[in-house]
Each structure stands twice: as C-alpha cells, then as structure tokens.
Coordinates of C-alpha atoms in Angstrom, one line a residue:
M1 CA -31.1 22.7 13.0
I2 CA -28.9 25.8 12.8
S3 CA -29.7 28.4 15.5
S4 CA -30.6 31.9 14.2
L5 CA -28.4 33.3 16.9
N6 CA -25.4 32.2 14.9
S7 CA -26.3 34.0 11.7
I8 CA -23.5 36.1 10.4
G9 CA -25.5 38.0 7.7
R10 CA -28.3 38.0 5.2
V11 CA -28.4 37.4 1.5
N12 CA -28.6 40.7 -0.5
F13 CA -27.8 39.4 -4.1
V14 CA -28.6 36.1 -5.9
S15 CA -27.7 34.8 -9.3
F16 CA -27.3 31.3 -10.8
D17 CA -23.5 31.3 -10.2
K18 CA -23.1 33.7 -7.2
I19 CA -24.6 35.2 -4.1
S20 CA -23.5 38.0 -1.8
F21 CA -24.3 39.1 1.7
E22 CA -23.1 41.7 4.2
I23 CA -21.4 41.3 7.5
S24 CA -21.9 44.1 10.0
D25 CA -21.5 42.4 13.3
F26 CA -17.9 41.0 13.2
E27 CA -18.3 39.5 16.7
S28 CA -20.8 37.0 15.2
L29 CA -17.9 35.5 13.2
E30 CA -16.7 33.5 16.3
Y31 CA -19.0 31.3 18.4
N32 CA -19.5 27.9 20.1
S33 CA -22.1 25.5 18.9
N34 CA -22.7 22.0 20.2
G35 CA -19.2 21.8 21.8
Y36 CA -17.4 23.1 18.6
F37 CA -15.7 26.4 18.2
Y38 CA -16.3 28.2 14.9
F39 CA -14.6 31.2 13.4
A40 CA -14.7 32.7 10.0
Q41 CA -11.4 32.5 8.0
G42 CA -12.6 34.5 5.0
V43 CA -11.9 33.4 1.4
L44 CA -12.5 29.7 0.8
D45 CA -14.7 29.4 3.9
F46 CA -17.9 27.3 3.4
I47 CA -21.1 29.0 4.4
T48 CA -24.7 27.7 4.8
I49 CA -27.8 29.6 3.8
L50 CA -31.1 28.6 5.3
N51 CA -34.4 29.4 3.5
N52 CA -38.0 29.3 5.0
Q53 CA -38.3 25.6 4.0
N54 CA -35.2 24.7 6.0
D55 CA -33.2 23.9 2.9
K56 CA -29.5 24.2 3.5
F57 CA -27.6 25.8 0.6
I58 CA -23.9 25.3 0.8
Y59 CA -21.7 28.1 -0.8
Q60 CA -17.9 28.8 -0.8
V61 CA -16.6 32.3 -0.2
D62 CA -14.4 33.6 -3.1
R63 CA -14.3 37.3 -2.5
I64 CA -14.6 39.8 0.4
E65 CA -14.9 43.6 0.0
D66 CA -14.7 46.4 2.5
K67 CA -17.6 48.8 2.4
E68 CA -18.0 52.1 4.4
L69 CA -21.4 53.4 5.5
L70 CA -21.9 57.0 6.8
L71 CA -23.2 56.9 10.3
S72 CA -24.9 60.3 10.2
K73 CA -25.6 62.9 7.6
D74 CA -24.6 65.5 10.2
E75 CA -21.2 63.9 10.9
N76 CA -19.4 63.2 7.7
G77 CA -16.3 61.9 9.4
K78 CA -17.9 58.9 11.2
F79 CA -18.4 55.6 9.3
S80 CA -19.4 52.1 10.1
Y81 CA -17.6 49.3 8.2
I82 CA -19.4 46.4 6.5
A83 CA -17.8 43.4 4.8
N84 CA -19.5 42.6 1.4
V85 CA -19.0 38.8 0.8
W86 CA -19.3 37.0 -2.5
A87 CA -19.7 33.2 -2.7
T88 CA -20.2 30.5 -5.4
P89 CA -22.7 27.6 -5.1
I90 CA -21.7 24.1 -3.9
G91 CA -24.9 22.2 -3.4
V92 CA -28.0 21.8 -1.2
I93 CA -28.2 19.4 1.8
K94 CA -31.4 17.5 2.4
N95 CA -31.9 14.5 4.7
N96 CA -28.1 14.7 5.6
K97 CA -27.2 14.2 1.9
I98 CA -25.9 16.8 -0.4
N99 CA -27.0 17.3 -4.0
F100 CA -24.5 19.2 -6.0
N101 CA -27.0 20.1 -8.7
L102 CA -29.0 23.1 -7.5
K103 CA -32.6 23.2 -8.8
K104 CA -33.5 26.2 -6.7
Y105 CA -31.6 29.0 -5.0
P106 CA -31.6 31.0 -1.8
F107 CA -33.7 34.2 -1.7
L108 CA -33.0 37.7 -0.5
R109 CA -32.7 38.2 3.3
N110 CA -32.2 34.4 3.9
P111 CA -29.9 34.1 6.9
V112 CA -26.2 33.0 6.4
F113 CA -24.2 30.8 8.8
L114 CA -20.8 29.4 9.0
T115 CA -21.0 25.8 7.8
E116 CA -21.0 23.4 10.8
S117 CA -19.4 20.0 11.4
D118 CA -22.6 18.0 10.6
D119 CA -22.8 19.7 7.3
F120 CA -19.2 18.9 6.5
E121 CA -20.0 15.3 7.2
S122 CA -22.7 15.4 4.5
I123 CA -20.4 17.2 2.0
F124 CA -17.3 15.0 2.5
Q125 CA -19.0 11.8 3.6
V126 CA -16.7 8.8 2.9
S127 CA -16.9 5.3 4.5
P128 CA -13.8 4.8 6.7
A129 CA -13.6 1.2 5.7
Q130 CA -13.1 2.2 2.0
S131 CA -10.9 5.3 2.5
I132 CA -7.6 6.6 3.9
P133 CA -6.9 9.7 5.9
V134 CA -5.0 12.3 3.9
G135 CA -5.1 15.6 5.8
M136 CA -7.2 18.3 7.3
F137 CA -9.7 20.8 5.9
N138 CA -10.3 24.1 7.6
Q139 CA -7.8 23.1 10.4
N140 CA -10.4 20.9 12.2
Y141 CA -12.1 18.5 9.8
S142 CA -10.3 15.3 8.7
I143 CA -10.4 14.6 5.0
R144 CA -10.3 11.0 3.7
F145 CA -9.9 9.8 0.1
N146 CA -12.1 7.1 -1.2
L147 CA -9.7 4.4 -2.4
N148 CA -11.7 3.3 -5.4
N149 CA -12.1 6.9 -6.5
L150 CA -8.4 7.5 -6.0
L151 CA -6.9 4.3 -7.5
T152 CA -9.3 3.3 -10.2
Y153 CA -8.9 6.6 -12.1
H154 CA -5.9 8.3 -13.7
T155 CA -4.4 10.9 -11.4
A156 CA -2.1 13.9 -11.8
I157 CA -0.1 15.2 -8.9
L158 CA 1.2 18.6 -9.9
G159 CA 3.2 21.3 -8.2
N160 CA 6.5 23.3 -8.2
T161 CA 9.6 22.0 -6.4
G162 CA 9.1 22.2 -2.6
S163 CA 5.3 22.5 -2.8
G164 CA 4.7 19.1 -1.1
K165 CA 4.0 16.6 -4.0
S166 CA 6.3 14.0 -2.5
T167 CA 4.7 14.4 0.9
T168 CA 1.3 13.8 -0.6
I169 CA 2.5 10.7 -2.4
R170 CA 4.2 9.3 0.7
Q171 CA 1.1 10.0 2.8
I172 CA -1.1 8.1 0.3
V173 CA 1.2 5.2 -0.1
S174 CA 2.0 4.8 3.6
E175 CA -1.8 4.6 4.3
I176 CA -2.4 2.2 1.5
K177 CA 0.3 0.0 2.9
K178 CA -1.8 -0.4 6.1
I179 CA -4.8 -1.6 4.1
Q180 CA -5.3 -5.4 3.7
T181 CA -6.0 -6.1 0.1
D182 CA -5.3 -8.9 -2.3
N183 CA -5.9 -7.2 -5.6
L184 CA -3.7 -4.1 -5.6
C185 CA -0.2 -3.5 -6.8
L186 CA 1.5 -0.1 -6.7
H187 CA 4.6 0.5 -8.9
I188 CA 6.6 3.6 -7.9
F189 CA 9.3 4.9 -10.2
D190 CA 11.4 6.7 -7.7
V191 CA 13.5 9.3 -9.5
H192 CA 15.1 10.9 -6.4
N193 CA 15.3 7.8 -4.1
E194 CA 12.7 9.2 -1.8
Y195 CA 10.4 6.3 -1.2
E196 CA 12.7 3.4 -0.1
K197 CA 11.5 3.7 3.5
L198 CA 7.9 2.9 2.5
V199 CA 8.9 -0.7 1.6
D200 CA 11.3 -3.3 3.1
R201 CA 13.6 -3.0 0.2
S202 CA 13.4 -1.0 -3.0
I203 CA 14.9 -2.4 -6.3
D204 CA 18.1 -0.8 -7.5
V205 CA 17.3 -1.0 -11.2
L206 CA 20.8 -0.9 -12.5
N207 CA 22.1 -3.7 -10.2
E208 CA 19.1 -5.7 -9.2
F209 CA 16.5 -5.6 -11.9
Q210 CA 16.9 -7.9 -15.0
I211 CA 15.2 -7.6 -18.4
E212 CA 15.1 -10.6 -20.7
V213 CA 16.6 -9.4 -24.0
K214 CA 14.2 -11.6 -26.1
S215 CA 11.2 -9.9 -24.4
L216 CA 12.1 -6.6 -26.1
D217 CA 10.0 -5.7 -29.1
L218 CA 10.7 -3.1 -31.9
E219 CA 9.4 -0.2 -29.8
D220 CA 11.6 -1.2 -26.9
W221 CA 14.7 -1.3 -29.1
I222 CA 13.8 2.1 -30.5
N223 CA 13.4 3.6 -27.1
L224 CA 16.6 2.1 -25.9
L225 CA 18.8 2.9 -28.9
E226 CA 17.1 6.0 -30.3
P227 CA 17.9 5.5 -34.0
S228 CA 17.3 8.4 -36.4
D229 CA 14.0 7.8 -38.3
L230 CA 15.2 8.2 -41.9
V231 CA 18.5 6.3 -42.0
Q232 CA 19.2 4.4 -38.8
L233 CA 15.7 3.0 -38.0
P234 CA 15.5 1.0 -41.3
I235 CA 19.0 -0.4 -40.5
L236 CA 18.0 -1.3 -37.0
R237 CA 14.7 -3.0 -38.2
R238 CA 16.6 -5.0 -40.8
A239 CA 19.3 -6.1 -38.2
L240 CA 16.7 -7.2 -35.7
Q241 CA 14.7 -9.2 -38.3
L242 CA 17.9 -10.8 -39.6
G243 CA 19.0 -11.6 -36.1
N244 CA 15.6 -13.2 -35.4
A245 CA 15.8 -15.3 -38.6
I246 CA 19.3 -16.5 -37.5
D247 CA 18.2 -17.3 -33.9
N248 CA 15.2 -19.2 -35.3
E249 CA 17.4 -21.0 -37.8
Q250 CA 15.6 -19.6 -40.8
I251 CA 18.9 -18.4 -42.1
N252 CA 22.1 -20.3 -41.5
S253 CA 24.8 -17.9 -40.3
E254 CA 27.6 -19.9 -42.0
W255 CA 25.8 -19.9 -45.3
L256 CA 25.1 -16.1 -44.9
E257 CA 28.8 -15.4 -44.4
L258 CA 29.8 -17.5 -47.4
H259 CA 27.2 -15.6 -49.5
I260 CA 28.5 -12.2 -48.3
A261 CA 32.1 -13.2 -48.9
Y262 CA 31.3 -14.3 -52.5
S263 CA 29.3 -11.1 -53.2
L264 CA 32.0 -8.9 -51.8
Y265 CA 34.7 -10.6 -54.0
N266 CA 32.6 -10.0 -57.1
N267 CA 32.0 -6.3 -56.3
V268 CA 34.8 -4.5 -58.1
Q269 CA 33.8 -1.1 -56.6
T270 CA 35.0 -2.0 -53.2
D271 CA 38.6 -1.2 -52.1
A272 CA 40.6 -4.4 -52.7
V273 CA 42.6 -4.3 -49.5
A274 CA 39.7 -3.6 -47.2
K275 CA 37.6 -6.1 -49.1
R276 CA 40.2 -8.8 -48.7
A277 CA 40.3 -8.2 -44.9
K278 CA 36.5 -8.5 -44.7
I279 CA 36.4 -11.7 -46.8
I280 CA 39.1 -13.4 -44.8
G281 CA 37.2 -12.6 -41.6
L282 CA 34.0 -14.1 -43.1
L283 CA 35.8 -17.3 -44.3
R284 CA 37.9 -17.9 -41.3
G285 CA 37.3 -21.5 -40.0
K286 CA 35.4 -22.6 -43.1
K287 CA 38.2 -24.6 -44.7
I288 CA 38.5 -22.4 -47.8
N289 CA 41.9 -22.3 -49.4
L290 CA 43.1 -18.7 -49.1
S291 CA 46.9 -19.4 -49.7
H292 CA 46.8 -17.9 -53.2
Y293 CA 44.7 -14.8 -52.2
T294 CA 47.3 -12.0 -52.4
V295 CA 47.5 -9.1 -50.0
F296 CA 46.2 -6.9 -52.9
G297 CA 43.0 -8.9 -53.0
S298 CA 43.5 -10.8 -56.2
F299 CA 44.8 -14.2 -57.6
N300 CA 47.9 -14.4 -59.8
D301 CA 46.5 -17.4 -61.7
P302 CA 42.8 -17.5 -63.0
S303 CA 42.6 -21.2 -62.0
W304 CA 43.2 -20.3 -58.4
E305 CA 40.4 -17.7 -58.5
Y306 CA 38.1 -20.3 -60.1
Q307 CA 38.9 -22.9 -57.4
F308 CA 38.3 -20.2 -54.7
K309 CA 34.9 -19.4 -56.0
L310 CA 34.0 -23.0 -56.5
E311 CA 34.8 -24.0 -52.9
I312 CA 32.6 -21.2 -51.6
T313 CA 29.7 -22.1 -54.0
N314 CA 29.9 -25.8 -53.1
K315 CA 29.8 -25.1 -49.4
M316 CA 26.8 -22.8 -49.9
I317 CA 25.0 -25.6 -51.8
D318 CA 25.8 -28.1 -49.1
L319 CA 24.1 -25.8 -46.5
E320 CA 21.2 -24.6 -48.7
S321 CA 20.8 -27.1 -51.6
K322 CA 17.3 -25.9 -52.7
M323 CA 18.1 -22.2 -52.7
T324 CA 18.4 -20.6 -56.2
D325 CA 18.5 -16.8 -55.7
P326 CA 20.4 -15.8 -52.5
L327 CA 19.2 -12.2 -52.3
E328 CA 15.6 -13.1 -52.8
F329 CA 16.0 -15.9 -50.2
I330 CA 17.5 -13.6 -47.6
Q331 CA 14.8 -10.9 -48.3
K332 CA 11.9 -13.3 -47.9
K333 CA 13.3 -14.7 -44.6
I334 CA 13.9 -11.2 -43.2
E335 CA 10.4 -10.0 -44.2
S336 CA 8.7 -13.0 -42.5
S337 CA 10.8 -12.6 -39.2
G338 CA 9.9 -10.7 -36.1
Y339 CA 12.0 -8.3 -34.0
C340 CA 12.8 -10.4 -30.9
I341 CA 16.4 -11.6 -30.5
E342 CA 18.2 -13.8 -28.0
S343 CA 21.0 -11.4 -27.0
F344 CA 23.0 -8.3 -27.6
N345 CA 25.6 -10.4 -29.4
T346 CA 22.9 -11.4 -31.9
L347 CA 22.2 -7.7 -32.6
V348 CA 25.9 -6.8 -32.9
N349 CA 26.5 -9.7 -35.3
S350 CA 23.4 -9.2 -37.4
L351 CA 24.0 -5.4 -37.6
N352 CA 27.5 -6.2 -39.0
Y353 CA 25.8 -8.6 -41.5
V354 CA 23.5 -5.8 -42.7
F355 CA 26.5 -3.5 -43.2
L356 CA 28.4 -6.2 -45.1
L357 CA 25.3 -7.0 -47.3
E358 CA 25.0 -3.4 -48.3
E359 CA 28.8 -3.1 -48.9
S360 CA 28.6 -6.1 -51.1
K361 CA 26.2 -4.1 -53.2
G362 CA 28.5 -1.1 -53.4
N363 CA 27.0 0.9 -50.6
N364 CA 30.3 1.8 -48.8
Q365 CA 28.9 4.7 -46.7
I366 CA 26.4 2.5 -44.8
R367 CA 28.6 2.3 -41.7
N368 CA 29.1 6.1 -41.6
F369 CA 25.4 6.6 -41.5
A370 CA 25.0 4.3 -38.5
T371 CA 28.0 5.4 -36.4
T372 CA 25.9 6.9 -33.5
L373 CA 23.6 3.8 -33.5
Q374 CA 26.7 1.5 -33.1
T375 CA 28.0 3.7 -30.4
R376 CA 24.7 3.6 -28.5
I377 CA 24.6 -0.2 -28.7
E378 CA 28.2 -0.5 -27.4
D379 CA 27.4 1.9 -24.6
V380 CA 24.3 0.1 -23.5
Q381 CA 26.0 -3.3 -23.8
S382 CA 29.0 -2.2 -21.6
H383 CA 27.4 0.1 -19.1
Y384 CA 24.1 -1.7 -18.5
K385 CA 25.1 -5.3 -18.8
N386 CA 23.6 -6.2 -15.5
L387 CA 20.2 -4.9 -16.6
F388 CA 19.9 -7.1 -19.7
T389 CA 20.1 -10.9 -19.5
E390 CA 19.1 -14.0 -21.3
S391 CA 17.6 -15.6 -18.2
P392 CA 16.0 -13.1 -15.9
L393 CA 15.1 -13.6 -12.3
T394 CA 11.4 -14.3 -11.7
R395 CA 9.6 -11.8 -9.5
R396 CA 6.3 -12.1 -7.7
N397 CA 3.9 -9.3 -7.6
E398 CA 4.3 -7.2 -4.5
K399 CA 1.7 -4.9 -3.0
I400 CA 4.1 -1.9 -3.3
T401 CA 7.2 -2.0 -5.5
V402 CA 9.6 0.9 -5.5
Y403 CA 12.0 1.0 -8.5
D404 CA 15.1 3.1 -7.7
V405 CA 15.7 4.8 -11.0
S406 CA 17.8 7.7 -9.6
Q407 CA 20.9 6.5 -11.5
L408 CA 19.2 6.4 -14.9
D409 CA 19.6 9.2 -17.5
D410 CA 16.4 10.6 -19.1
D411 CA 16.7 8.3 -22.1
L412 CA 17.2 5.1 -20.2
L413 CA 14.5 6.2 -17.7
M414 CA 12.0 6.6 -20.5
F415 CA 13.0 3.1 -21.8
F416 CA 12.7 1.4 -18.4
A417 CA 9.4 3.1 -17.4
S418 CA 7.8 2.4 -20.7
Y419 CA 9.1 -1.2 -20.8
V420 CA 7.8 -2.1 -17.3
S421 CA 4.5 -0.3 -17.9
K422 CA 4.0 -2.2 -21.1
M423 CA 4.7 -5.6 -19.5
I424 CA 2.2 -4.8 -16.7
F425 CA -0.4 -3.7 -19.2
I426 CA 0.1 -6.8 -21.5
Q427 CA 0.1 -9.2 -18.5
N428 CA -3.2 -7.7 -17.1
S429 CA -4.9 -7.5 -20.5
Q430 CA -4.2 -11.3 -21.1
L431 CA -6.0 -12.2 -17.8
T432 CA -9.7 -12.7 -17.4
F433 CA -11.6 -9.9 -15.7
D434 CA -11.8 -11.8 -12.3
Q435 CA -8.1 -12.6 -12.4
R436 CA -6.8 -9.0 -12.9
N437 CA -5.3 -6.9 -10.2
I438 CA -5.5 -3.2 -9.9
N439 CA -2.1 -1.9 -11.0
V440 CA -1.2 1.8 -10.3
L441 CA 1.9 3.2 -11.9
I442 CA 3.2 6.2 -9.9
L443 CA 5.5 8.1 -12.3
E444 CA 7.7 10.6 -10.5
E445 CA 9.1 13.6 -12.5
A446 CA 7.0 12.5 -15.4
H447 CA 7.9 15.5 -17.5
R448 CA 11.3 13.9 -18.0
Y449 CA 10.0 11.0 -20.0
I450 CA 6.3 11.7 -20.8
S451 CA 6.8 15.1 -22.2
R452 CA 5.3 16.9 -25.2
E453 CA 8.8 17.2 -26.7
K454 CA 9.4 13.4 -26.5
E455 CA 5.9 12.8 -27.8
K456 CA 7.1 14.5 -31.0
L457 CA 10.7 13.4 -31.2
Q458 CA 10.5 10.0 -29.6
P459 CA 6.8 9.0 -30.0
Y460 CA 7.5 5.3 -29.4
G461 CA 8.5 5.9 -25.8
V462 CA 5.3 7.8 -25.0
N463 CA 3.0 5.4 -26.9
I464 CA 2.5 2.9 -24.0
F465 CA 1.5 5.7 -21.6
K466 CA -0.9 7.2 -24.1
K467 CA -2.4 3.7 -24.6
I468 CA -2.8 3.1 -20.8
A469 CA -4.3 6.6 -20.5
R470 CA -6.9 5.7 -23.1
E471 CA -7.5 2.0 -22.4
G472 CA -5.9 1.2 -19.1
R473 CA -9.1 1.3 -17.0
K474 CA -10.6 -1.5 -19.1
F475 CA -7.6 -3.7 -18.0
G476 CA -7.1 -2.5 -14.4
V477 CA -4.0 -0.4 -15.1
F478 CA -3.9 3.3 -14.0
L479 CA -1.5 6.2 -14.1
S480 CA -0.5 8.5 -11.2
V481 CA 1.6 11.2 -12.9
S482 CA 3.7 13.5 -10.7
S483 CA 5.4 16.5 -12.2
Q484 CA 6.7 20.0 -11.3
R485 CA 6.3 21.2 -14.9
P486 CA 2.7 20.5 -16.1
S487 CA 3.3 22.5 -19.3
E488 CA 5.9 20.0 -20.4
L489 CA 3.7 16.9 -19.9
S490 CA 1.9 15.1 -22.8
G491 CA -1.5 16.8 -23.2
T492 CA -3.0 13.5 -24.2
I493 CA -2.1 11.9 -20.9
L494 CA -3.0 14.9 -18.8
S495 CA -6.4 15.2 -20.5
Q496 CA -7.3 11.6 -19.6
C497 CA -6.8 12.2 -15.8
N498 CA -9.9 12.3 -13.7
N499 CA -8.2 13.3 -10.4
F500 CA -5.9 16.2 -9.8
L501 CA -3.9 16.9 -6.6
L502 CA -2.6 20.3 -7.3
H503 CA 0.1 22.0 -5.2
R504 CA 1.6 25.5 -5.5
I505 CA 2.3 26.5 -9.1
K506 CA 3.5 30.0 -9.9
N507 CA 4.7 29.6 -13.5
N508 CA 2.2 31.4 -15.9
V509 CA 3.0 29.0 -18.7
D510 CA 2.1 26.0 -16.5
L511 CA -1.1 27.7 -15.3
E512 CA -2.2 28.5 -18.8
Y513 CA -1.5 25.0 -20.0
M514 CA -3.5 23.6 -17.1
S515 CA -6.4 25.8 -17.9
K516 CA -6.6 24.2 -21.4
T517 CA -6.1 20.6 -20.3
I518 CA -7.9 20.3 -16.9
P519 CA -11.7 20.4 -17.2
Y520 CA -12.4 20.5 -13.5
I521 CA -10.8 23.8 -12.6
T522 CA -11.8 27.5 -13.1
Q523 CA -9.7 30.5 -13.7
N524 CA -10.2 31.8 -10.1
Q525 CA -9.1 28.4 -8.7
L526 CA -6.0 28.4 -10.9
K527 CA -5.1 31.8 -9.5
R528 CA -5.4 30.4 -6.0
L529 CA -2.7 27.7 -6.9
S530 CA 0.0 30.4 -6.9
F531 CA -0.7 31.1 -3.2
L532 CA -1.1 27.6 -1.8
P533 CA 1.1 27.0 1.3
T534 CA 3.7 24.2 1.2
G535 CA 2.0 20.9 2.1
T536 CA -1.4 21.9 0.9
T537 CA -3.0 20.2 -2.0
Y538 CA -6.1 21.4 -4.0
A539 CA -8.1 18.2 -4.8
V540 CA -10.4 18.3 -7.8
G541 CA -12.0 15.6 -9.9
E542 CA -13.6 12.3 -8.9
L543 CA -12.2 12.3 -5.4
F544 CA -14.8 14.9 -4.4
S545 CA -17.7 16.5 -6.2
I546 CA -16.3 19.9 -5.2
P547 CA -12.7 21.2 -5.1
I548 CA -11.2 21.4 -1.7
E549 CA -7.9 22.4 -0.1
V550 CA -6.3 19.8 2.1
D551 CA -3.5 20.3 4.5
V552 CA -1.7 17.0 3.9
F553 CA -0.5 15.0 6.9
D554 CA 3.1 14.2 7.2
N555 CA 3.0 10.5 6.9
E556 CA 4.9 10.1 10.2
M557 CA 2.1 12.0 12.0
T558 CA -0.9 10.4 10.2
M559 CA -4.2 10.0 12.1
S560 CA -4.4 6.3 11.2
P561 CA -7.4 4.0 11.9
T562 CA -7.0 1.8 14.9
K563 CA -7.9 -1.3 12.8
T564 CA -6.6 -2.2 9.4
P565 CA -9.6 -2.6 7.1
S566 CA -9.7 -5.1 4.2
V567 CA -10.5 -3.5 0.8
K568 CA -11.5 -5.1 -2.5
F569 CA -11.1 -2.6 -5.3
I570 CA -13.9 -2.2 -7.8
K571 CA -12.9 -3.1 -11.3
K572 CA -14.4 -1.4 -14.3
K573 CA -15.4 -3.3 -17.4

C-alpha cells in the first residue's frame, strides 16, 4: 500500500488519453520508502495514481510546465511556483498484475505518487529463467528481455552512427551465449568485424567459407553477376540452361560444336577471316580435314568444300543419329533444363556457345551487348575463386556463427547474405516442425543490401529477405535488421518487424519514414529519439507492452545470472 505521505500532487484534469496534476511541494519529490530512495526525474518518469478503491493507475510523464501563482493581491511582486505535469496512461495494476487496457480512469483530486519498485515489478515482470539482462531503467531497475519475445519475432535495431546499436547487439548476443539451449542458431553478418570476440572463431568469408557452385539457382546468379534485365538476363538464362543440359548430358558438347561450326560456315554475312578462326577453334581435335581451308575462309575446289561439310555432317550423325532439326533439338533441350551448373568453367563455355549460336544466325553484335556480363564473370572467377567450389566443406550448425563480411563490396555482400539466408530458410522449411531450430539472422548495416533502391533495381537480391519477413516465423527463421539509415531500408521488411530497439536518430527523413512504417510509436516518442543519450535504446513492440528507455549494459559489465538457465524456444505454427 502506498503511503499518503509520499503523495507529490493531486489530479486536476482527466481525459481518455491524458491526465494532469500540479506539484507545489517540491521537497516531496525526494523520499525514502521501504529502504529505497525515490526522486522525480521529470519527463518519462512513471507515476502511480491511487483512487478510493485502491486501484493503481500507472501513467508516464510527457510534459511539465511552470506556473506562477500570485501570493497576495496586495503584493503583486510575490509569486509561488507550481509545476503543471501532463502524463499519458500505461495501465492499471490489480493483484500485482498490470492490465494495459484501461476500462476506467482516475478522478479529480486522486493522489499522485512516484511509481515504486513493487509496481515496476508488475509492469516489467519477466521470468529470469526465460530472459536475459539488457540494461537499467530509471537508473535503478534492471530490465530483462524475454527471449521468446525477442528471438521469435522480427526485430529492427535502428540508430545513427555512434548511438549504441553495436553495443546493444553485443550485449544481447553475449548474454544469449551463456544460455544453454539446443534449438537456437544465431547468424551474424559482421560488416565491420566487431563481433569476432563473441565466438571462438569467426568465419572469414572470402578465405574460409565455401559455396558449392551447383547449389546456385537463377536468383543467386542474378545477384552475383547483376545482368541488365532487357539484354543480358536472357543471355545469362540461356547460358545457364545450356550449361545444365551439357552437364546432364542432354546435349553433347562435341556435337554442339560441330553444329555451330557448320552453321557458321553457311552464314555468308559473317566476316570470313573471323569466321574461319572460330570454326577452326570449334573443330580442333575432331579429325576434320582443314588443310584446304584457306586463310580467306574458303575452298579453292568445290569438291574440297563438299568433303569438308560431309565430314562434319557424318560426325554429327554419329553423335546424334536420331536428331533431324538441330535448332529445334537444341531449343527443346534448353527449355527443359534448369539453371544449376557444375562450375564456372561450364558457365564460361556455355556463354561462348550462346554467342556462337547467335553469330551463326547473323547476330554479330551479341558479344558487345554482353561485355559487362563477361567482365563480371571473369572478375568473380579470378578474385573470389576461394569462395566458390565444386566440393564445399561441410559445416555443422553452431549456436552463434559470425560471418566476417568486412572485405565484401555491397554487391557481393548482398549476394552472400541472400544466399546464406535462403539456404537456412530452405533447410528449415524442409524439416518437420519438431526438427526445426530457431534461426535468427542478424543483418548489420542492412541498408547496404536490403534497401529500397535495391528493391527496385535488384529485386532478386531482396526477395529472400521479403519472403522470410512474411513467412519466416512459420519455419523458425527470423530477421534482426540493424541500420543507421532507416529511410533507406525496404519498407516491406521494416513493416513486418514486431520489435524495435531504437537509438538516437536525428535525421528528419529517417524519422518521417519511421512514423509511416512503425505502428508502435507516436509522434512524441519519435521526437524523443533525437535526444536519446549514447547507449540508450527505446524498446517498443512485443518485448514490452509499453515503450521504455533502457540504458544498455556494456557487455563486459553485464549483471549476469549466477546460474546458466536452459531455455527451449517456443516455435510458432
């Protein structure tokens, strides 16, 4: 029971969304109660209002005004000062439990108190066995995050550079590391190499991670090579399908080279010298008599030309005796093939076949249209050869995996993050409900690869994150998106987040964007973000039923539990 001696004022205005009261005795704002020292801090303080039925209404202060009262009509120069305080409703406590839906409200002249420790226990009650310590509220009350509320919802961690985002992530991850659990996997995409100390060894992606080339699908290739939509993408698709047909022996590569050579020779529009060089390259090692094939790309004797064509035709028949129309045959095989290939060499060779097939039809500009695509393939093949392999290392699922992606440019970063996220999503979706782990993808600097701009220009790269945002909770895959530029993030992904850990944000463009995409926050709370101290996060969403400011622990100074609890995460069907 709150003692009336500790009252700091009485209610003088009540509405559905606000109350006000006056403070005249400023000495009442500091007092001891049950061994605790309480003092008013002003805006953001919690207050308790007690009615005649001993209902405890919890409100939060959002505005304080100074008001002057004339002491005496005879002495106009003497005033007393009163603080006029405005507060917004939080809930009502009954039987040590808080109900955040108010069905009744305080009345005029009800006494107002500073909210005491027992009431905070009711407001922020979280089982220690199912939670981790994160920081302090109001300088003296420890705040814990319920792990199921934190990890089985999508989360956005937003704030300008230097506001404390990385400290918050480190604190959360370092505490999760102490929890004994057999169904949780954290995947941290470490853009600035900040989290390697949280694990025994982080993975240097460029030198230690391996991606099996044949595991790449069409979207992966598009993310990796970034072909233009109108010209290069159809070429890439055709090259991948042709490569797949060759790898699966649907098309014999020797037969294909013979067909292209024959078609090139019959195409009179192609430059004779260049045509001859291509034909000789295609027929090399196939035991075709080329001794009479002049440097000008012709035969001096018609019989020699006839014999040349006959040798090519006979070899083609030997390899594909039942085939009648080569172009129709090739087209059918390509259309029925997938996009997975065995190696980069397959892609390089099949891309060259696509060029040659088009050139044999008279399309001599095809290579010019695909110059940047070829350059990108060569660059990836030479610079990232350690990343792609035909026989990758097998890796077991770790509780916390840190991928050091600090050496990846934005394009390769988007490819790698989307590829790993997709593989985790597919793997989990193929398991039964009881077999699935909870997988949390912590995406640092997410605006670099899950941006609104890339959503328009490179939609394939963002697709998997949008899919996880919409469907991930059904399969136990969740996003934790960290960014210093909320306005550049995909609105689809941000709108699917249920938890927000907001740090200092001053940019008006970011604040306006957040007001449109975050349903949990008001305009007054957004204004407050501009003034948050470094290391303080404003937690809103499923973590708590009310928004609160938390002074986040430095993970080296964490108030950790003496025993390491064992946690089984609740999966959602």
